[in-house]
Amino acid sequence: MSVRVRMAPSPTGFLHIGGVRTFLFNWLFARGGGGECLLRIENTDTSREVAESVAHIERSLGWLGIDWDAETTFQLDRLERAQEEAQRLVAEGTAYEDEGAIRIRMPDDGTTGWDDAIKGRIEFPNEQLEDLVLVRSDGRPTYNFASPLDDWLDEITHVIRGDDHVSNTPKQLHVLRALGAEPPIYAHVPSVFGEDGRKLSKRHGAISVDEFRLAGYVPEALMNFLALLGWAPDGETTLMSRDELVERFSLERVGSNPATFDYAKLDWMNGVYLRELPPDEYADRLVSYLREQGSDWPDERIRAAAPLVQEKIGRLGEFASFAGFLFHDVEPDPSLLDERVLTAAAEAMSRTEPWTVESIETSLKHLCDELGEKPRTVYLPIRAAVTGSRVSPGLYESIELLGKEESLGRIRRAGKLAP
């Protein structure tokens, strides 16, 4: 049996990262099995907002590295087919009309069950199932009719979705049986919670692909991280490439307990991916990221600064606060400044030639000896004067890149601000 799955988002605003994790599981399962992954938009109208949302969904999935087979389809594409099938069920006696709507008859006793590929055997008492509306009085099919109908017509073999859909499954099984369709294999993946044990939401932090992209996460790291939300290949391996994830993913290793979204772990993982990039590629990514943010800082200086920050920052979004002093004036905290040190530093640095990391290091070390102070006492006010912060890239490298004239100007101005 050839695997065919579907990603079925609703076009209702941003793409929640929990849903993206579920789409990723679909994609990994299909790609690992040599199958197909479809993208179906479960819309209830065809407004301009839907078109904009679909473009956003496609863009977000594409950035993350999740592709799909064939063109994107829409739930309402089969509006007439849904109406025809509902009328067929009425004619066959398994459904009936009710004040303009069409309902399917549900059994009154017994249970409806299925073998879930993740949760195991699940049984639902039929007495809890009300006769389901298939088509509303305005002619639009309901989700619990249109979704299984599309799964049948699209020849979906596995429905991999969030466990908030477990209660929909017995209803959809009855719909499929009434249609004369063979049900797919259902696999309900665990929810994604924040560290407080509550469903992941804005109160925990970023929750959309766009937010993570804007914060400076790279897609490889985010994909790796999302794959581990509820799945683990062996309980030990953490860092895996896209190809490794495809090769190793299996539904058997997906747990049934809620997954915890650990932002600190994602930051760590993103930092690892950034540090492992070849220097030229890191610089390219940094320039592209800053351009997306609307920055007009010179490419040449960004690329020159890239080696200073690659080992230091965990997200590309941290570059502006960490190395922004290379592109604009700074306002150092006067409490970090020392007039004696800065006056001596300006004098020593004015004699430094050539203006290289090695010469700057030599000058500053000699300055420590002349002042009879330890480097941390001398370097802090100089760092604050030059970078505007007590934390920055390497001091020697920063001063070299900033240039002699600008560095001396900042040191002298800061000396006048010192208390």
XYZ file of N, CA, C and O in Angstrom, residues 322-333 337 342 345 349 355 360 364 379-404 406-415:
220
model
N 23.698 42.810 19.912
C 25.042 42.369 20.288
C 26.127 43.125 19.521
O 27.184 43.431 20.079
N 25.877 43.428 18.251
C 26.907 44.054 17.422
C 26.417 45.325 16.745
O 27.092 45.846 15.853
N 25.287 45.844 17.180
C 24.759 47.061 16.571
C 25.675 48.255 16.739
O 25.619 49.203 15.950
N 26.545 48.240 17.738
C 27.476 49.352 17.971
C 28.405 49.585 16.779
O 28.999 50.659 16.639
N 28.536 48.583 15.925
C 29.388 48.721 14.735
C 28.718 49.568 13.662
O 29.369 49.958 12.674
N 27.422 49.867 13.850
C 26.659 50.552 12.811
C 26.032 51.862 13.281
O 25.470 52.594 12.474
N 26.112 52.153 14.559
C 25.515 53.390 15.059
C 26.222 53.832 16.341
O 26.971 53.056 16.960
N 25.995 55.082 16.735
C 26.592 55.609 17.956
C 26.037 54.882 19.175
O 24.965 54.265 19.115
N 26.780 54.969 20.265
C 26.359 54.312 21.503
C 26.286 55.324 22.634
O 26.883 56.406 22.568
N 25.533 54.973 23.661
C 25.426 55.798 24.861
C 25.808 54.947 26.061
O 24.960 54.292 26.668
N 27.082 54.934 26.414
C 27.533 54.068 27.510
C 26.983 54.517 28.858
O 26.715 55.696 29.077
N 26.817 53.559 29.734
C 26.384 53.829 31.102
C 27.551 54.491 31.844
O 28.625 53.897 31.987
N 32.170 53.704 33.350
C 33.304 54.431 32.790
C 34.296 54.853 33.875
O 33.937 55.033 35.036
N 40.255 55.675 30.637
C 39.903 56.068 29.277
C 40.857 57.123 28.721
O 41.181 57.115 27.524
N 43.883 55.231 27.839
C 43.607 54.365 26.697
C 43.636 55.161 25.399
O 44.175 54.704 24.378
N 46.149 54.231 22.486
C 45.574 53.768 21.222
C 45.920 54.706 20.064
O 46.004 54.285 18.914
N 46.749 49.286 12.609
C 45.476 49.091 13.326
C 44.979 47.669 13.092
O 44.091 47.414 12.296
N 46.466 46.081 18.559
C 45.521 46.578 19.567
C 45.665 45.774 20.856
O 45.682 46.343 21.962
N 46.816 47.383 24.512
C 45.960 47.327 25.696
C 46.618 46.555 26.833
O 46.438 46.891 28.017
N 39.669 46.873 30.871
C 38.885 46.583 29.660
C 37.415 46.956 29.784
O 36.781 47.307 28.789
N 36.841 46.871 30.994
C 35.409 47.153 31.129
C 35.049 48.567 30.688
O 34.139 48.745 29.876
N 35.724 49.621 31.187
C 35.358 50.966 30.729
C 35.638 51.182 29.238
O 34.890 51.914 28.575
N 36.678 50.538 28.715
C 36.964 50.668 27.282
C 35.867 49.976 26.469
O 35.383 50.520 25.478
N 35.484 48.787 26.899
C 34.422 48.062 26.202
C 33.117 48.867 26.239
O 32.413 48.981 25.225
N 32.789 49.411 27.400
C 31.557 50.196 27.524
C 31.617 51.430 26.626
O 30.618 51.788 25.989
N 32.789 52.065 26.556
C 32.934 53.265 25.729
C 32.776 52.953 24.247
O 32.129 53.694 23.500
N 33.356 51.856 23.828
C 33.374 51.514 22.400
C 32.068 50.855 21.946
O 31.559 51.151 20.873
N 31.531 49.941 22.772
C 30.362 49.158 22.349
C 29.054 49.591 23.007
O 27.978 49.188 22.565
N 29.152 50.371 24.093
C 27.952 50.783 24.804
C 27.401 49.716 25.729
O 26.306 49.857 26.264
N 28.166 48.639 25.936
C 27.681 47.537 26.757
C 28.835 46.878 27.487
O 30.000 47.029 27.110
N 28.511 46.132 28.543
C 29.537 45.362 29.232
C 29.717 43.998 28.575
O 30.637 43.259 28.917
N 28.824 43.659 27.636
C 28.916 42.388 26.912
C 28.976 42.697 25.429
O 28.151 43.445 24.903
N 29.941 42.107 24.731
C 30.110 42.400 23.310
C 30.950 41.307 22.669
O 31.488 40.432 23.352
N 31.116 41.364 21.342
C 32.095 40.479 20.709
C 33.492 40.786 21.237
O 33.679 41.701 22.043
N 34.475 40.050 20.772
C 35.840 40.256 21.225
C 36.250 41.721 21.153
O 36.008 42.394 20.151
N 36.856 42.230 22.222
C 37.173 43.651 22.301
C 38.183 44.069 21.230
O 37.995 45.084 20.546
N 39.255 43.303 21.074
C 40.276 43.670 20.089
C 39.673 43.693 18.685
O 39.896 44.622 17.901
N 38.905 42.651 18.371
C 38.307 42.542 17.039
C 37.280 43.656 16.801
O 37.192 44.205 15.698
N 36.545 43.986 17.844
C 35.537 45.047 17.713
C 36.194 46.393 17.439
O 35.736 47.167 16.587
N 37.249 46.672 18.169
C 37.951 47.945 17.986
C 38.584 48.019 16.593
O 38.523 49.057 15.924
N 39.155 46.906 16.147
C 39.747 46.884 14.807
C 38.694 47.172 13.741
O 38.903 48.003 12.842
N 37.558 46.500 13.834
C 36.516 46.639 12.823
C 35.882 48.024 12.864
O 35.534 48.596 11.826
N 35.744 48.573 14.049
C 35.142 49.897 14.186
C 36.025 50.970 13.541
O 35.521 51.966 13.030
N 37.325 50.746 13.563
C 38.255 51.708 12.952
C 38.890 52.610 13.991
O 38.328 52.861 15.065
N 40.062 53.106 13.658
C 40.836 53.893 14.622
C 40.151 55.207 14.980
O 39.999 55.554 16.155
N 36.973 56.221 14.728
C 35.724 56.074 15.473
C 35.987 55.552 16.882
O 35.375 56.021 17.851
N 36.888 54.588 17.010
C 37.184 54.020 18.334
C 37.760 55.088 19.264
O 37.320 55.218 20.424
N 38.724 55.846 18.771
C 39.321 56.899 19.603
C 38.291 57.962 19.960
O 38.261 58.462 21.093
N 37.430 58.305 19.002
C 36.403 59.305 19.266
C 35.468 58.856 20.380
O 35.115 59.639 21.269
N 35.077 57.600 20.371
C 34.173 57.091 21.406
C 34.860 57.031 22.767
O 34.256 57.354 23.800
N 36.128 56.637 22.773
C 36.860 56.549 24.045
C 37.024 57.940 24.650
O 36.843 58.137 25.872
N 37.341 58.913 23.817
C 37.525 60.285 24.329
C 36.215 60.886 24.819
O 36.172 61.533 25.877
N 35.137 60.668 24.072
C 33.832 61.196 24.500
C 33.391 60.548 25.804
O 32.845 61.202 26.694
N 33.630 59.245 25.921
C 33.238 58.534 27.140
C 34.043 59.013 28.338
O 33.531 59.065 29.464
N 35.320 59.359 28.100
C 36.147 59.859 29.203
C 35.566 61.110 29.835
O 35.671 61.329 31.042
